[in-house]
């Protein structure tokens, strides 16, 4: 009986050692929410000279940025160090995923209006999603405290 218990205990100990413990980064909420709200407004104000196109980008892309970008950023920042380049790449991929989903919906429903709207939104997104993401990454990394820059193993 003791031999069986020792064998079970040895296996449990070996499996606990072989499990990879992934790092977890805590998110500095103040910097996160300040950056996610301020950056699109700031990019819009700084680029108003382009015939009010940024205002339309804010109006049409803002809801997608908040509804899709917020959960993606929370997920991404809790698992990585939050480098600005990675955040820009994530924004570009999210924009392409929205375009692919909209194009698929247009094909399935055989509705050209959905495709036109999707191209309109994705067209603005190709320019402004990386710009907003770069601004978010820059501001978030500048504002967050040192405690939040290192991984924590939970």
Protein backbone atom coordinates (compact mmCIF):
# COMPACT_ATOMS: atom_id res chain seq x y z
CA UNK A 1 0.00 0.00 0.00
CA UNK A 2 2.77 2.42 0.86
CA UNK A 3 4.42 1.60 -2.44
CA UNK A 4 1.27 2.68 -4.30
CA UNK A 5 1.03 5.92 -2.31
CA UNK A 6 4.70 6.68 -2.92
CA UNK A 7 4.23 6.07 -6.63
CA UNK A 8 1.20 8.39 -6.75
CA UNK A 9 3.05 11.04 -4.76
CA UNK A 10 6.07 10.81 -7.08
CA UNK A 11 3.86 11.20 -10.15
CA UNK A 12 2.04 14.19 -8.68
CA UNK A 13 5.33 15.85 -7.77
CA UNK A 14 6.74 15.20 -11.27
CA UNK A 15 3.65 16.61 -12.98
CA UNK A 16 3.72 19.73 -10.80
CA UNK A 17 7.35 20.35 -11.77
CA UNK A 18 6.70 19.78 -15.46
CA UNK A 19 3.79 22.22 -15.65
CA UNK A 20 4.84 25.51 -17.12
CA UNK A 21 3.84 28.41 -14.93
CA UNK A 22 3.06 31.32 -17.23
CA UNK A 23 3.89 34.82 -16.13
CA UNK A 24 1.05 37.16 -15.34
CA UNK A 25 1.31 40.92 -15.58
CA UNK A 26 -0.90 43.08 -13.42
CA UNK A 27 -2.60 45.93 -15.26
CA UNK A 28 -2.34 49.44 -13.87
CA UNK A 29 -6.00 50.40 -14.23
CA UNK A 30 -5.54 54.16 -13.97
CA UNK A 31 -3.01 54.25 -16.81
CA UNK A 32 -5.07 51.77 -18.84
CA UNK A 33 -8.36 53.66 -18.73
CA UNK A 34 -6.72 57.06 -19.07
CA UNK A 35 -4.84 55.89 -22.17
CA UNK A 36 -7.80 54.11 -23.74
CA UNK A 37 -10.00 57.22 -23.47
CA UNK A 38 -7.51 60.06 -24.01
CA UNK A 39 -5.51 58.67 -26.94
CA UNK A 40 -8.28 58.57 -29.60
CA UNK A 41 -9.33 62.09 -28.63
CA UNK A 42 -5.75 63.31 -28.73
CA UNK A 43 -5.03 61.69 -32.11
CA UNK A 44 -8.23 63.25 -33.45
CA UNK A 45 -7.27 66.71 -32.19
CA UNK A 46 -3.72 66.45 -33.55
CA UNK A 47 -4.86 65.30 -36.98
CA UNK A 48 -7.86 67.60 -37.54
CA UNK A 49 -6.02 69.31 -40.37
CA UNK A 50 -6.95 66.32 -42.59
CA UNK A 51 -10.39 67.69 -43.54
CA UNK A 52 -12.25 66.33 -40.49
CA UNK A 53 -11.56 62.70 -41.46
CA UNK A 54 -10.34 61.94 -37.91
CA UNK A 55 -13.70 63.08 -36.52
CA UNK A 56 -15.45 60.49 -38.70
CA UNK A 57 -12.86 57.91 -37.67
CA UNK A 58 -13.57 58.66 -34.02
CA UNK A 59 -17.32 58.47 -34.53
CA UNK A 60 -17.29 55.25 -36.55
CA UNK A 61 -14.23 53.53 -35.12
CA UNK A 62 -14.56 54.57 -31.49
CA UNK A 63 -17.23 52.00 -30.61
CA UNK A 64 -15.19 49.19 -32.22
CA UNK A 65 -12.10 50.44 -30.40
CA UNK A 66 -13.84 50.32 -27.06
CA UNK A 67 -15.93 47.16 -27.54
CA UNK A 68 -13.26 45.04 -29.21
CA UNK A 69 -10.04 46.80 -28.26
CA UNK A 70 -10.63 46.98 -24.52
CA UNK A 71 -11.02 43.21 -23.93
CA UNK A 72 -8.19 42.45 -26.36
CA UNK A 73 -5.88 44.89 -24.62
CA UNK A 74 -6.80 43.59 -21.18
CA UNK A 75 -6.08 40.04 -22.33
CA UNK A 76 -2.85 41.01 -24.08
CA UNK A 77 -1.46 43.19 -21.29
CA UNK A 78 -2.13 40.55 -18.67
CA UNK A 79 0.05 38.08 -20.57
CA UNK A 80 2.83 40.19 -22.08
CA UNK A 81 5.07 43.07 -21.08
CA UNK A 82 2.99 45.47 -23.18
CA UNK A 83 5.51 46.60 -25.77
CA UNK A 84 4.08 49.29 -28.03
CA UNK A 85 4.98 47.41 -31.23
CA UNK A 86 3.04 44.35 -30.06
CA UNK A 87 0.00 46.49 -29.26
CA UNK A 88 0.13 48.05 -32.74
CA UNK A 89 0.33 44.60 -34.34
CA UNK A 90 -2.63 43.43 -32.23
CA UNK A 91 -4.68 46.43 -33.34
CA UNK A 92 -3.89 45.79 -36.99
CA UNK A 93 -4.83 42.11 -36.66
CA UNK A 94 -8.05 42.99 -34.85
CA UNK A 95 -8.95 45.42 -37.62
CA UNK A 96 -8.30 42.75 -40.26
CA UNK A 97 -10.41 40.26 -38.28
CA UNK A 98 -13.31 42.74 -38.23
CA UNK A 99 -12.94 43.16 -41.98
CA UNK A 100 -12.86 39.39 -42.54
CA UNK A 101 -15.92 38.86 -40.35
CA UNK A 102 -17.82 41.64 -42.17
CA UNK A 103 -16.83 40.31 -45.58
CA UNK A 104 -17.92 36.81 -44.58
CA UNK A 105 -21.25 38.17 -43.33
CA UNK A 106 -21.70 40.01 -46.64
CA UNK A 107 -21.02 36.84 -48.65
CA UNK A 108 -23.29 34.69 -46.50
CA UNK A 109 -26.17 37.19 -46.58
CA UNK A 110 -25.50 38.22 -50.20
CA UNK A 111 -25.76 41.87 -49.18
CA UNK A 112 -23.48 44.40 -50.84
CA UNK A 113 -24.35 47.03 -48.26
CA UNK A 114 -22.64 45.05 -45.51
CA UNK A 115 -19.49 44.76 -47.61
CA UNK A 116 -19.53 48.49 -48.36
CA UNK A 117 -19.92 49.34 -44.68
CA UNK A 118 -17.23 46.88 -43.69
CA UNK A 119 -14.80 48.33 -46.23
CA UNK A 120 -15.60 51.83 -44.98
CA UNK A 121 -14.94 50.91 -41.35
CA UNK A 122 -11.84 48.82 -42.16
CA UNK A 123 -10.48 51.59 -44.40
CA UNK A 124 -10.48 54.03 -41.51
CA UNK A 125 -9.23 51.28 -39.23
CA UNK A 126 -6.14 50.55 -41.33
CA UNK A 127 -4.95 54.08 -40.62
CA UNK A 128 -6.36 54.91 -37.21
CA UNK A 129 -6.23 51.54 -35.39
CA UNK A 130 -2.41 51.43 -35.47
CA UNK A 131 -2.20 55.15 -34.66
CA UNK A 132 -4.50 54.80 -31.65
CA UNK A 133 -2.72 51.61 -30.60
CA UNK A 134 0.68 53.28 -30.79
CA UNK A 135 -0.60 56.19 -28.73
CA UNK A 136 -2.18 53.82 -26.21
CA UNK A 137 1.00 51.77 -25.89
CA UNK A 138 3.16 54.85 -25.51
CA UNK A 139 0.95 56.53 -22.92
CA UNK A 140 0.24 53.34 -20.98
CA UNK A 141 3.92 52.46 -20.76
CA UNK A 142 4.83 56.00 -19.70
CA UNK A 143 2.19 56.14 -16.96
CA UNK A 144 2.36 52.69 -15.42
CA UNK A 145 4.39 52.09 -12.30
CA UNK A 146 7.47 49.88 -12.16
CA UNK A 147 5.58 47.17 -10.24
CA UNK A 148 3.40 46.53 -13.30
CA UNK A 149 6.30 46.10 -15.73
CA UNK A 150 7.55 42.79 -14.28
CA UNK A 151 5.86 39.40 -14.53
CA UNK A 152 4.30 37.86 -11.44
CA UNK A 153 3.95 34.12 -11.09
CA UNK A 154 0.67 33.19 -9.49
